Coordinates of C-alpha atoms in Angstrom, one line a residue:
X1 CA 6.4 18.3 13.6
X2 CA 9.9 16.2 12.4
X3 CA 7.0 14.4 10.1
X4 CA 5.3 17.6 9.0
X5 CA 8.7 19.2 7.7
X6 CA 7.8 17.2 4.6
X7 CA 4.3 19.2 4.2
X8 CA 5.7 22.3 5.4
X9 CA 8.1 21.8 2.0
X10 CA 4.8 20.2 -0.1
X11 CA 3.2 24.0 1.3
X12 CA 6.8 26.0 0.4
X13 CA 6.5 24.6 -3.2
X14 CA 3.1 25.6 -3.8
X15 CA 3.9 29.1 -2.8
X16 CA 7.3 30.0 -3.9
X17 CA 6.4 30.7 -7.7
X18 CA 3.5 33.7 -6.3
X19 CA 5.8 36.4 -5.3
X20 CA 8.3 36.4 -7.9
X21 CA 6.2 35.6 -11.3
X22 CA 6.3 39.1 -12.6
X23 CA 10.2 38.8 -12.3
X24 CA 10.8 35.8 -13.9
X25 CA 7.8 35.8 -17.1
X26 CA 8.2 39.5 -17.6
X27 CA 11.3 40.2 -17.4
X28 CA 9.7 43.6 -14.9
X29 CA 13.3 44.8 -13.8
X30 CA 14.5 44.8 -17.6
X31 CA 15.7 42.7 -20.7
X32 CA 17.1 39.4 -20.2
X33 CA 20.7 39.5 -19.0
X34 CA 23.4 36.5 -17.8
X35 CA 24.8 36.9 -14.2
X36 CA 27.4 34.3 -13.3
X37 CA 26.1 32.2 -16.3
X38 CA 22.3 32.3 -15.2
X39 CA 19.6 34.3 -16.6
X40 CA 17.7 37.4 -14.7
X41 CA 14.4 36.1 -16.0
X42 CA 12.6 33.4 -18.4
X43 CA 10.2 35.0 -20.2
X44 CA 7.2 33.1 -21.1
X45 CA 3.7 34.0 -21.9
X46 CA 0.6 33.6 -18.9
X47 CA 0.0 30.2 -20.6
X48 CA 3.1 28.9 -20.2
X49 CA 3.7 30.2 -16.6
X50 CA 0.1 28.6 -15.7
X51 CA 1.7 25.3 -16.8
X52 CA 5.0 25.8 -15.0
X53 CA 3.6 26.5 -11.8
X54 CA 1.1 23.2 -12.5
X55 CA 4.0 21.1 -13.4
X56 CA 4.2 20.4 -9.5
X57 CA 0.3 19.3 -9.5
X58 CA 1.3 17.0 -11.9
X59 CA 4.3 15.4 -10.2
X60 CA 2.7 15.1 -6.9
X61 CA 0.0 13.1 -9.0
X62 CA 2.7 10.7 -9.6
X63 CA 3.9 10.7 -6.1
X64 CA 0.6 10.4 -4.4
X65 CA -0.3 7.3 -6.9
X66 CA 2.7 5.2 -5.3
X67 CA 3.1 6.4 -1.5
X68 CA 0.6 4.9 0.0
X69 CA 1.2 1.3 -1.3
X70 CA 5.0 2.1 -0.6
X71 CA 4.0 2.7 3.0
X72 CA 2.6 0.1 3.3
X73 CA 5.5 -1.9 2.6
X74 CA 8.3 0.0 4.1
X75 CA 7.1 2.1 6.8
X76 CA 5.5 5.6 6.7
X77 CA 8.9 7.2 8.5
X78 CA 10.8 5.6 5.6
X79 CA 9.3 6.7 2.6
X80 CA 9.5 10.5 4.1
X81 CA 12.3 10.0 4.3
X82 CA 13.7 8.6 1.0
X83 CA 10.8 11.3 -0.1
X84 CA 13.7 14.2 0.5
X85 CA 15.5 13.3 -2.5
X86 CA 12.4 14.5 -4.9
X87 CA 12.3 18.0 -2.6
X88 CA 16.6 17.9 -2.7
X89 CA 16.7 17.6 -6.5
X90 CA 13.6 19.4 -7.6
X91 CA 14.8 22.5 -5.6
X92 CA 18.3 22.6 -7.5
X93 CA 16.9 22.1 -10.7
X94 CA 15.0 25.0 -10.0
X95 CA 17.3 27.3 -8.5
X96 CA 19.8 26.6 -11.2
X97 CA 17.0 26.9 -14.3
X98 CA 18.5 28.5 -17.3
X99 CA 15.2 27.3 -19.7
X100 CA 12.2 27.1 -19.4
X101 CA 11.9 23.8 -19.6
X102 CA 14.6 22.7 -16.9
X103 CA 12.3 25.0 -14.3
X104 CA 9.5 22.8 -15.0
X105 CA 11.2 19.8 -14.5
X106 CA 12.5 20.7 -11.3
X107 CA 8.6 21.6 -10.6
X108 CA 7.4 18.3 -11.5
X109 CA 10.7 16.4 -9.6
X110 CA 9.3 19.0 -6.3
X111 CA 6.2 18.0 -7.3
X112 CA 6.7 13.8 -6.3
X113 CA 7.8 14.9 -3.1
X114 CA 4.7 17.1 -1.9
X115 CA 2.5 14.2 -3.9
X116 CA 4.1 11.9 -1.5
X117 CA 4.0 14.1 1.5
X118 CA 0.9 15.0 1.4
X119 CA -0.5 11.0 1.4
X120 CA 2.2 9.8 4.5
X121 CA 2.3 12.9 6.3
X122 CA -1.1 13.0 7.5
X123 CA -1.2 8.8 7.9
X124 CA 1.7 8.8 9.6
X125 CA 0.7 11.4 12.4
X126 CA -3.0 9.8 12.5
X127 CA -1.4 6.5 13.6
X128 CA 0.5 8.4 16.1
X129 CA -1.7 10.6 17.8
X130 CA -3.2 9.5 20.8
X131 CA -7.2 8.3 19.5
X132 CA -8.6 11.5 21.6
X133 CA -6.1 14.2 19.5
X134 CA -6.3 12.2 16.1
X135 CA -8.2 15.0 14.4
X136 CA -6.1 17.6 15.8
X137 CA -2.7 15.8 15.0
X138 CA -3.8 14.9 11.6
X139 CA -4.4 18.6 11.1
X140 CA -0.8 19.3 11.6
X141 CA -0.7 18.5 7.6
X142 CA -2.6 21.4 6.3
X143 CA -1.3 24.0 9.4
X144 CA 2.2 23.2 8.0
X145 CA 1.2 23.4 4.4
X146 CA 0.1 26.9 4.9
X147 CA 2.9 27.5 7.3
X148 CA 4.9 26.8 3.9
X149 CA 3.2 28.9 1.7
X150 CA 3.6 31.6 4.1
X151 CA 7.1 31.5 5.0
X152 CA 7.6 30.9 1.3
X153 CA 6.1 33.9 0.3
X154 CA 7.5 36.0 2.9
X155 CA 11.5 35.0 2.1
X156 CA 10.2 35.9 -1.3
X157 CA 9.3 39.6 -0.8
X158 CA 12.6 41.0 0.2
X159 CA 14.2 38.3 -2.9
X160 CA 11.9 38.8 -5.9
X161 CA 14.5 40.6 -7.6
X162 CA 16.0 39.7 -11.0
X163 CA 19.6 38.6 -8.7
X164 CA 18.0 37.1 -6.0
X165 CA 14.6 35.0 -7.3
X166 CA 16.6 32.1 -7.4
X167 CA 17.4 31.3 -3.7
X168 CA 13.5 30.7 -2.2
X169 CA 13.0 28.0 -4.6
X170 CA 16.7 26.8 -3.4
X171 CA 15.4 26.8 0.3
X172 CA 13.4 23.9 0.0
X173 CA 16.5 21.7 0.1
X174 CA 17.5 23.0 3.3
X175 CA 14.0 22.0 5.0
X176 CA 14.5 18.6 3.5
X177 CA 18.6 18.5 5.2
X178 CA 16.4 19.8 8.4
X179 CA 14.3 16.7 8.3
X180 CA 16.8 14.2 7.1
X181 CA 19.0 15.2 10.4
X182 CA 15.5 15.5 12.5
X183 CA 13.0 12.2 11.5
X184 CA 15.2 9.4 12.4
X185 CA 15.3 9.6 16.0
X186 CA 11.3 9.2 15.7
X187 CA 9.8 6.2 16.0
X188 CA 8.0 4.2 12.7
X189 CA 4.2 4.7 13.3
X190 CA 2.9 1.5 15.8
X191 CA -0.1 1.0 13.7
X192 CA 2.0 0.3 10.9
X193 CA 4.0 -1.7 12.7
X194 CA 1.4 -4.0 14.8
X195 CA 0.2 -4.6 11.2
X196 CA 3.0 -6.3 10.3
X197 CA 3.8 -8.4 13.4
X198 CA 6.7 -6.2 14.5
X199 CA 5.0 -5.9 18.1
X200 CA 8.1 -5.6 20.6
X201 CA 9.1 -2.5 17.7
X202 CA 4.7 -1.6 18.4
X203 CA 5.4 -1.5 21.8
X204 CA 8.5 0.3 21.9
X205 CA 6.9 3.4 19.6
X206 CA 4.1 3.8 21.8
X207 CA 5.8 3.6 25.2
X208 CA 8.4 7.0 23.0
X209 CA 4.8 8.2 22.0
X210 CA 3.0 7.6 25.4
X211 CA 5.8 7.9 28.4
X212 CA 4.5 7.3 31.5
X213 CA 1.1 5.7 30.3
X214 CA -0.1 2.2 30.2
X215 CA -0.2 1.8 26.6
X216 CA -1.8 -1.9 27.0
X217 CA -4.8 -1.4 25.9
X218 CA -4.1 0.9 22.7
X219 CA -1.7 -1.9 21.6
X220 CA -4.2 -4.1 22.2
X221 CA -6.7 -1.9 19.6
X222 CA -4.2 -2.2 17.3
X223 CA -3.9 -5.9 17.6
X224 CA -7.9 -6.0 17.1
X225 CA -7.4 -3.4 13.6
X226 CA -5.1 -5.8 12.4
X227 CA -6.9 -9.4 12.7
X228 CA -9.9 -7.8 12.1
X229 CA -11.0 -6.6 8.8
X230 CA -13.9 -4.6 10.1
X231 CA -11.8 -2.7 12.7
X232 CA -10.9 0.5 10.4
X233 CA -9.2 3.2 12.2
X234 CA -9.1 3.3 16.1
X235 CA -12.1 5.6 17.5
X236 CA -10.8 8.6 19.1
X237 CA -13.1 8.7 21.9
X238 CA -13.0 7.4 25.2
X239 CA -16.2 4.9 24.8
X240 CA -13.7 3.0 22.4
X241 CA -12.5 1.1 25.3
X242 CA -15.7 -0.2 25.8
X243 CA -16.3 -4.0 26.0
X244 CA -19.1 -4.3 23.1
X245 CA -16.9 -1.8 20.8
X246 CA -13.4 -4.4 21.3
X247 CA -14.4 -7.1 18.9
X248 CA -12.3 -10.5 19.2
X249 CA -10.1 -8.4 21.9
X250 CA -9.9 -9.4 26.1
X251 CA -12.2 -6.7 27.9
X252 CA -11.5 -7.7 31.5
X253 CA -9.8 -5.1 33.7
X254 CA -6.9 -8.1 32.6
X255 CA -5.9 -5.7 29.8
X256 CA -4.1 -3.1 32.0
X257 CA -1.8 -5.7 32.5
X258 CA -1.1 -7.3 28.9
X259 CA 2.1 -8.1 27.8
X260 CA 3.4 -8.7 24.4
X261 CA 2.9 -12.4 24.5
X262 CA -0.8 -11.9 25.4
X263 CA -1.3 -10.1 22.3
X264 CA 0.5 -12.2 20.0
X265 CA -1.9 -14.8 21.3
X266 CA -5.2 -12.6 19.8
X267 CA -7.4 -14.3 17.0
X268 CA -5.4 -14.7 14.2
X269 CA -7.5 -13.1 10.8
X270 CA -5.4 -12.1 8.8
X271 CA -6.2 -8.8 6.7
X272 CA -7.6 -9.9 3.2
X273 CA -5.6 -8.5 0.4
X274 CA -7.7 -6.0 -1.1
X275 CA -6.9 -4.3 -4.5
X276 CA -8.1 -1.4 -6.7
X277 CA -10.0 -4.0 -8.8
X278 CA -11.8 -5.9 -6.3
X279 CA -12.6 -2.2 -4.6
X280 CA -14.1 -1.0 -7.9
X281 CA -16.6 -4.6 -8.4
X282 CA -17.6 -4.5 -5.5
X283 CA -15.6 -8.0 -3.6
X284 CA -14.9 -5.9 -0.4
X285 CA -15.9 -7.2 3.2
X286 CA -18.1 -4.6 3.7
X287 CA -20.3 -2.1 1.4
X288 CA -18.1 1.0 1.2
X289 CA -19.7 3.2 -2.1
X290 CA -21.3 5.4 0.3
X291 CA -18.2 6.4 2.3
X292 CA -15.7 6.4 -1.2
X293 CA -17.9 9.0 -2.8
X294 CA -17.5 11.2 0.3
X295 CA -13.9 10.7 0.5
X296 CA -13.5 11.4 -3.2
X297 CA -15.9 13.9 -3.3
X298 CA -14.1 16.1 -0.9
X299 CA -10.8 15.3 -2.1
X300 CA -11.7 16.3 -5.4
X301 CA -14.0 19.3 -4.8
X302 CA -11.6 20.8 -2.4
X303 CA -9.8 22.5 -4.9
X304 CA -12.8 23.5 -7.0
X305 CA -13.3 26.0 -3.7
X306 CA -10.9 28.3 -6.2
X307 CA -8.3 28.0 -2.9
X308 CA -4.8 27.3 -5.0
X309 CA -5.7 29.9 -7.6
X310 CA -5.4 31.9 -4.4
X311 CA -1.8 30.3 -3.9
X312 CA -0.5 30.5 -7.2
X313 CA -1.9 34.1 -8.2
X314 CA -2.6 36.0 -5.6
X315 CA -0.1 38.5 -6.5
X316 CA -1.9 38.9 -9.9
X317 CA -5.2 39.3 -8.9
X318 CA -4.6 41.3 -6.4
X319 CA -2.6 43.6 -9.3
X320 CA -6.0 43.8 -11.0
X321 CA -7.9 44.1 -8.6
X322 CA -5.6 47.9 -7.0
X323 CA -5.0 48.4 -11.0
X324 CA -1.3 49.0 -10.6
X325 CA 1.0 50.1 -13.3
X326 CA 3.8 48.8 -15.0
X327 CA 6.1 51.2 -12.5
X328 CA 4.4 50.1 -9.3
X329 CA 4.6 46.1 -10.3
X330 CA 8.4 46.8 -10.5
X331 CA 8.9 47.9 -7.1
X332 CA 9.5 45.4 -4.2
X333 CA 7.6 44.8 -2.2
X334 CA 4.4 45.9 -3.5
X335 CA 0.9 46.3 -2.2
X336 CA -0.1 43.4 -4.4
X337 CA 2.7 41.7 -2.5
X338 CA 1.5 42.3 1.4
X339 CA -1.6 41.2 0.3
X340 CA -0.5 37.8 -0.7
X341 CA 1.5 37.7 2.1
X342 CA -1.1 38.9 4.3
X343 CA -3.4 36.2 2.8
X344 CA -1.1 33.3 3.4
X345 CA -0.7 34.3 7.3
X346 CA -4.6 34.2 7.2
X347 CA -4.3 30.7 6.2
X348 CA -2.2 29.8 9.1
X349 CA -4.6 31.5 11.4
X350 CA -7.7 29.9 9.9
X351 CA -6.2 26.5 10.6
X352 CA -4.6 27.3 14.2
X353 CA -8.9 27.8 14.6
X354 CA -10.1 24.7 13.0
X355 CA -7.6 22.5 15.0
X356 CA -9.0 24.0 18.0
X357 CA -12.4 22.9 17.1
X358 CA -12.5 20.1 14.7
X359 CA -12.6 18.0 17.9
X360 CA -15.3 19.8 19.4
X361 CA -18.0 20.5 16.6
X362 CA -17.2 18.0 14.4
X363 CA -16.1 17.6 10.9
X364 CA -19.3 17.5 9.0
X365 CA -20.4 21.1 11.4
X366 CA -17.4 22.4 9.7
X367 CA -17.4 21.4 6.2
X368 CA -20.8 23.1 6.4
X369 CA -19.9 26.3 7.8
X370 CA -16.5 26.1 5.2
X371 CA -18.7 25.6 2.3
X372 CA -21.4 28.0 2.8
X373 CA -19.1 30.7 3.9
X374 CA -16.9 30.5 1.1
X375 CA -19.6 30.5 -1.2
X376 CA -20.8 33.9 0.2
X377 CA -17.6 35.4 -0.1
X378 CA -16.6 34.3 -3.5
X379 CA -19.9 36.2 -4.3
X380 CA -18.7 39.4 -2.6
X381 CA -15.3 39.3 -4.4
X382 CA -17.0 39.6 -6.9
X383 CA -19.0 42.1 -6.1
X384 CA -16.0 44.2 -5.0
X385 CA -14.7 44.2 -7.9
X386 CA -17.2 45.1 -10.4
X387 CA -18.0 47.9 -8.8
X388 CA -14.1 48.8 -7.9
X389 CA -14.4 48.0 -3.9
X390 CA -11.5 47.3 -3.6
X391 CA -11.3 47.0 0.0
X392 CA -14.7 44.8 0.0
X393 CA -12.7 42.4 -2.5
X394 CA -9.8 42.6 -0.5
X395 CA -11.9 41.8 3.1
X396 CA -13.8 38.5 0.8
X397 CA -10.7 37.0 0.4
X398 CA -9.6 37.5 3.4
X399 CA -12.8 35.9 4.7
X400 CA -12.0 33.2 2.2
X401 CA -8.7 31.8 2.9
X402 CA -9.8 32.1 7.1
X403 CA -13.3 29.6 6.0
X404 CA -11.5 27.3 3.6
X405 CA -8.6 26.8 6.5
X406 CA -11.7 26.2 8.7
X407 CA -12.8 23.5 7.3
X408 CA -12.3 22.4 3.7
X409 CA -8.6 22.4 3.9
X410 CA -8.0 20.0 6.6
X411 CA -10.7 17.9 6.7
X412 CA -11.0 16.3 3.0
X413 CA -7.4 15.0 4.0
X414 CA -8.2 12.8 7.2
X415 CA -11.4 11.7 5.0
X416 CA -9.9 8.9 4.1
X417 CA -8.5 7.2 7.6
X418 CA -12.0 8.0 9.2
X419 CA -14.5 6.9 6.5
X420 CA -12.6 4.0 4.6
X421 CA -11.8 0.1 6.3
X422 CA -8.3 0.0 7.0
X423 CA -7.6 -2.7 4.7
X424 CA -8.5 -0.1 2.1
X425 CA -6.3 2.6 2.6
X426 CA -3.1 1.3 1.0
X427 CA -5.0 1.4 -2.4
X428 CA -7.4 4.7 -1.5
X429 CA -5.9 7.0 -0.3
X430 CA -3.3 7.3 -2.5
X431 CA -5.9 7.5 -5.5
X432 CA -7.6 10.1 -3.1
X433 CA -4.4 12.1 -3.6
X434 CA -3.8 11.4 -6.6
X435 CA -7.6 13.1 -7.5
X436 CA -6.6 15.8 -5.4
X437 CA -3.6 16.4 -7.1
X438 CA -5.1 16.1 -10.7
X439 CA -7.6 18.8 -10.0
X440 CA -4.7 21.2 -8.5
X441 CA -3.2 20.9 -12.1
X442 CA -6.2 21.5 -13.9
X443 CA -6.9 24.9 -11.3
X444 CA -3.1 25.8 -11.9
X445 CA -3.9 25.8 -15.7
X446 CA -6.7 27.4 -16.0
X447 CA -7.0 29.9 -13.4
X448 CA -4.1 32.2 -15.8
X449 CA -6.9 32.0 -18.8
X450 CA -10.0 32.3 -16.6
X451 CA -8.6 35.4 -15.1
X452 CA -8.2 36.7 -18.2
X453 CA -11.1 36.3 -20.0
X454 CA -13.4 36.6 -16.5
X455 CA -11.4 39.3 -15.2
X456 CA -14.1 40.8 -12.6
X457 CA -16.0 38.1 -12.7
X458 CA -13.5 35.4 -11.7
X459 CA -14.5 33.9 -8.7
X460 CA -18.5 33.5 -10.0
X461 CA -17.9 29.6 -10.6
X462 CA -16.2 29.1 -7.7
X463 CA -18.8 30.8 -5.7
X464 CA -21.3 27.9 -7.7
X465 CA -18.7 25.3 -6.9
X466 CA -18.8 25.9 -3.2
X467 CA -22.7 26.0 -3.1
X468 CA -22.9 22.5 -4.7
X469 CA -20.3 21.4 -2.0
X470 CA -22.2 22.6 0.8
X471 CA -25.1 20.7 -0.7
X472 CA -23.7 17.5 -1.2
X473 CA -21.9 17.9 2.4
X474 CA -25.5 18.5 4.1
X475 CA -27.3 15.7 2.3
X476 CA -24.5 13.3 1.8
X477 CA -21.6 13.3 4.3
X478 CA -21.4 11.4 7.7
X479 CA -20.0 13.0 10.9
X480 CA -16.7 10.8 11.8
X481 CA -16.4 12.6 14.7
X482 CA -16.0 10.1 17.8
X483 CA -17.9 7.3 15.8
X484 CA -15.8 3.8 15.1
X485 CA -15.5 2.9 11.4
X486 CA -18.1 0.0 11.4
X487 CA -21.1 2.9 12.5
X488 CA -20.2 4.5 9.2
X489 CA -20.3 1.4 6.7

């Protein structure tokens, strides 16, 4: 949780601009007026605000591009912690906007930090988990992104006024303070730490992690990860203690009592520096196209579910969709504005479920049930509202945000550490992000003009979109589930 204050932020920035749009681009509560030297509002046309609210897409781009090779080199708990400065800065840029333009460059400064978080956060608690709890820890990411939105959202309701719009986006520095007084009495991940040698510090971080286990034989692993290239993340099953699963390892009842000089004495094969070039013709170790489409498909189609237009303009659609007028838009909180707030606890329900069971069906069991689900009730929103159900379009979103926090929310983001080689990751998963990201820019600017020229027919290609993902997910992707990374390959 100290680690996934950073994603609770990444999940606050996302949803802070939902509640409040109407305030700030329309100017609802009256003409443009200075109030201690800052504006009531910024008006702006749909367009505009569509790329405002993307400007944090594109920074967290940036971010994840560069985080996961700088994690590699400093340490996960390091870089999320440097990473405050972007939350720090972008939040007072925003809270203090007088243009237009200095609002989205406090978006885009925001936007480095949850590019960042949401490549480390996830990494760092993976390597940390204990191997039977990885899928559940690594979930922690996407239950404290929509923790974020949510709390984000709510703060917002009672300060969406033209005085008071200004402090939500300002809270995002105090999460950041939070974390900055929190993280560093945590230990660095041990993973990352075997891998570089630093074994007494390895030892040390598991015996915080692990008090009053023998963490021997997970060391051990971790030894066996590092000098092997085909080791890839550490199973999270029992059978991975298994003599014929511990390649160049000791597998004598010897290893409940290793000791740090024991393992400095394993095989030394050192990791083979592996870049994006060499990834992309082919001169990897082992044959990994199959298991990079998967990881890229689902980071990439994830947002194609029509999820973050959910986040970003809830509060609009769901203005169309009870037909409010210009007199009920200005009054706070709003019906418009429950819902969205209403949605975004949804979320945090939906992904309280899939942690309970992502370790017990499976990932690809979930994906499927995510994908098909969400297809149907894109279908039904749409339904509702071409023939003005309201509360049948109201009920398919609901059913929406519970199935994409089911499956398709979590999941895509632990794709990488269970379907790549470790000696991949540095490179991959921050281009996995980096895809991810891209596509949450190109949602956040188009969702404004395919509402509008859609209207009730909005959610029609994302109801397509999710049937092609459940297609590819039943033909294509592996169950990771329990399985060591060199079953996959």
């Amino acid at each position: 949780f100290a680690a996934a204050l950073s994603s609770l932020n990444f999940g606050w920035c996302l949803g802070e601009p939902n509640i409040p749009e109407y305030t700030i681009k329309d100017c609802v509560e009256g003409s443009k007026v200075y109030v201690n030297g800052f504006p009531t509002c910024l008006p702006m046309s749909s367009t505009l605000w569509g790329l405002v609210v993307g400007m944090v897409a594109l920074g967290a781009l940036v971010g994840s591009l560069v985080a996961g090779r700088a994690a590699d080199r400093f340490g996960r708990k390091t870089i999320l912690l440097v990473n405050n400065t972007f939350f720090i800065a972008g939040a007072l840029l925003i809270s203090t906007s007088t243009t237009v333009v200095q609002m989205a460059v406090g978006r885009f400064v925001s936007g480095i930090g949850c590019g960042v978080s949401s490549t480390v956060v996830a990494t760092y608690n993976s390597e940390c988990a204990s191997p039977k709890v990885r899928g559940l820890a690594g979930s922690v990411l996407q239950l404290s992104v929509e923790m974020g939105i949510f709390f984000s959202q709510l703060v917002a309701i009672f300060l969406a006024d033209a005085l008071h719009w200004r402090i939500p986006f300002g809270l995002s520095a105090a999460i950041s303070i939070v974390q900055l007084l929190w993280l560093p009495f945590m230990p660095e991940s041990p993973r990352f730490l075997a891998s570089r040698g630093r074994l007494v510090e390895a030892s040390s971080a598991l015996r915080f992690l692990r008090p009053g286990c023998n963490i021997s034989r997970e060391l051990e692993l971790m030894v066996c990860a590092k000098n092997d290239i085909n080791a890839g993340p550490i199973p999270a099953n029992e059978a991975v203690f298994k003599p014929d699963l511990i390649d160049g390892c000791k597998t004598t009842v010897e290893h409940e009592k290793l000791d740090i000089a024991s393992v400095r004495s394993a095989p030394a094969n050192p990791t083979p520096n592996i870049g994006l070039i060499d990834i992309v013709r082919g001169r990897t170790p082992d044959v990994i196209w199959h298991p990079l489409f998967c990881t890229m498909f689902l980071m990439g189609f994830q947002q194609w579910s029509g999820t973050k237009g959910i986040v970003f303009y809830s509060t609009d659609i769901m203005v169309k969709v009870f037909h409010l007028s210009h007199s009920q838009i200005q009054h706070t909180p709003n019906s418009a504005q429950w819902v969205t707030i209403g949605l975004a606890g949804t979320g945090i329900a939906g992904v309280i479920g899939g942690m309970n069971l992502i370790d017990r069906l499976g990932r690809r069991r979930l994906l499927i049930i995510s994908t098909s689900g969400m297809a149907i009730s894109c279908m039904l929103v749409v339904i509702g509202c071409v023939f003005e159900v309201s509360v049948l379009a109201v009920f398919s979103l609901f059913s929406f945000k519970v199935l994409y926090c089911l499956g398709m929310a979590p999941i895509p983001w632990l794709s990488a550490s269970e379907l790549l080689p470790y000696y991949t990751l540095g490179t991959l998963s921050g281009i996995a992000s980096a895809l991810n990201w891209a596509m949450i820019f190109v949602i956040g600017l188009l969702f404004p003009v395919l509402s509008k020229s859609l209207v009730n027919y909005l959610f029609l290609p994302f109801a397509c979109f999710n049937a092609i993902a459940f297609i590819v997910v039943l033909l294509f992707v592996p169950e990771t589930k329990g399985r060591h990374i060199s079953d996959i390959l």
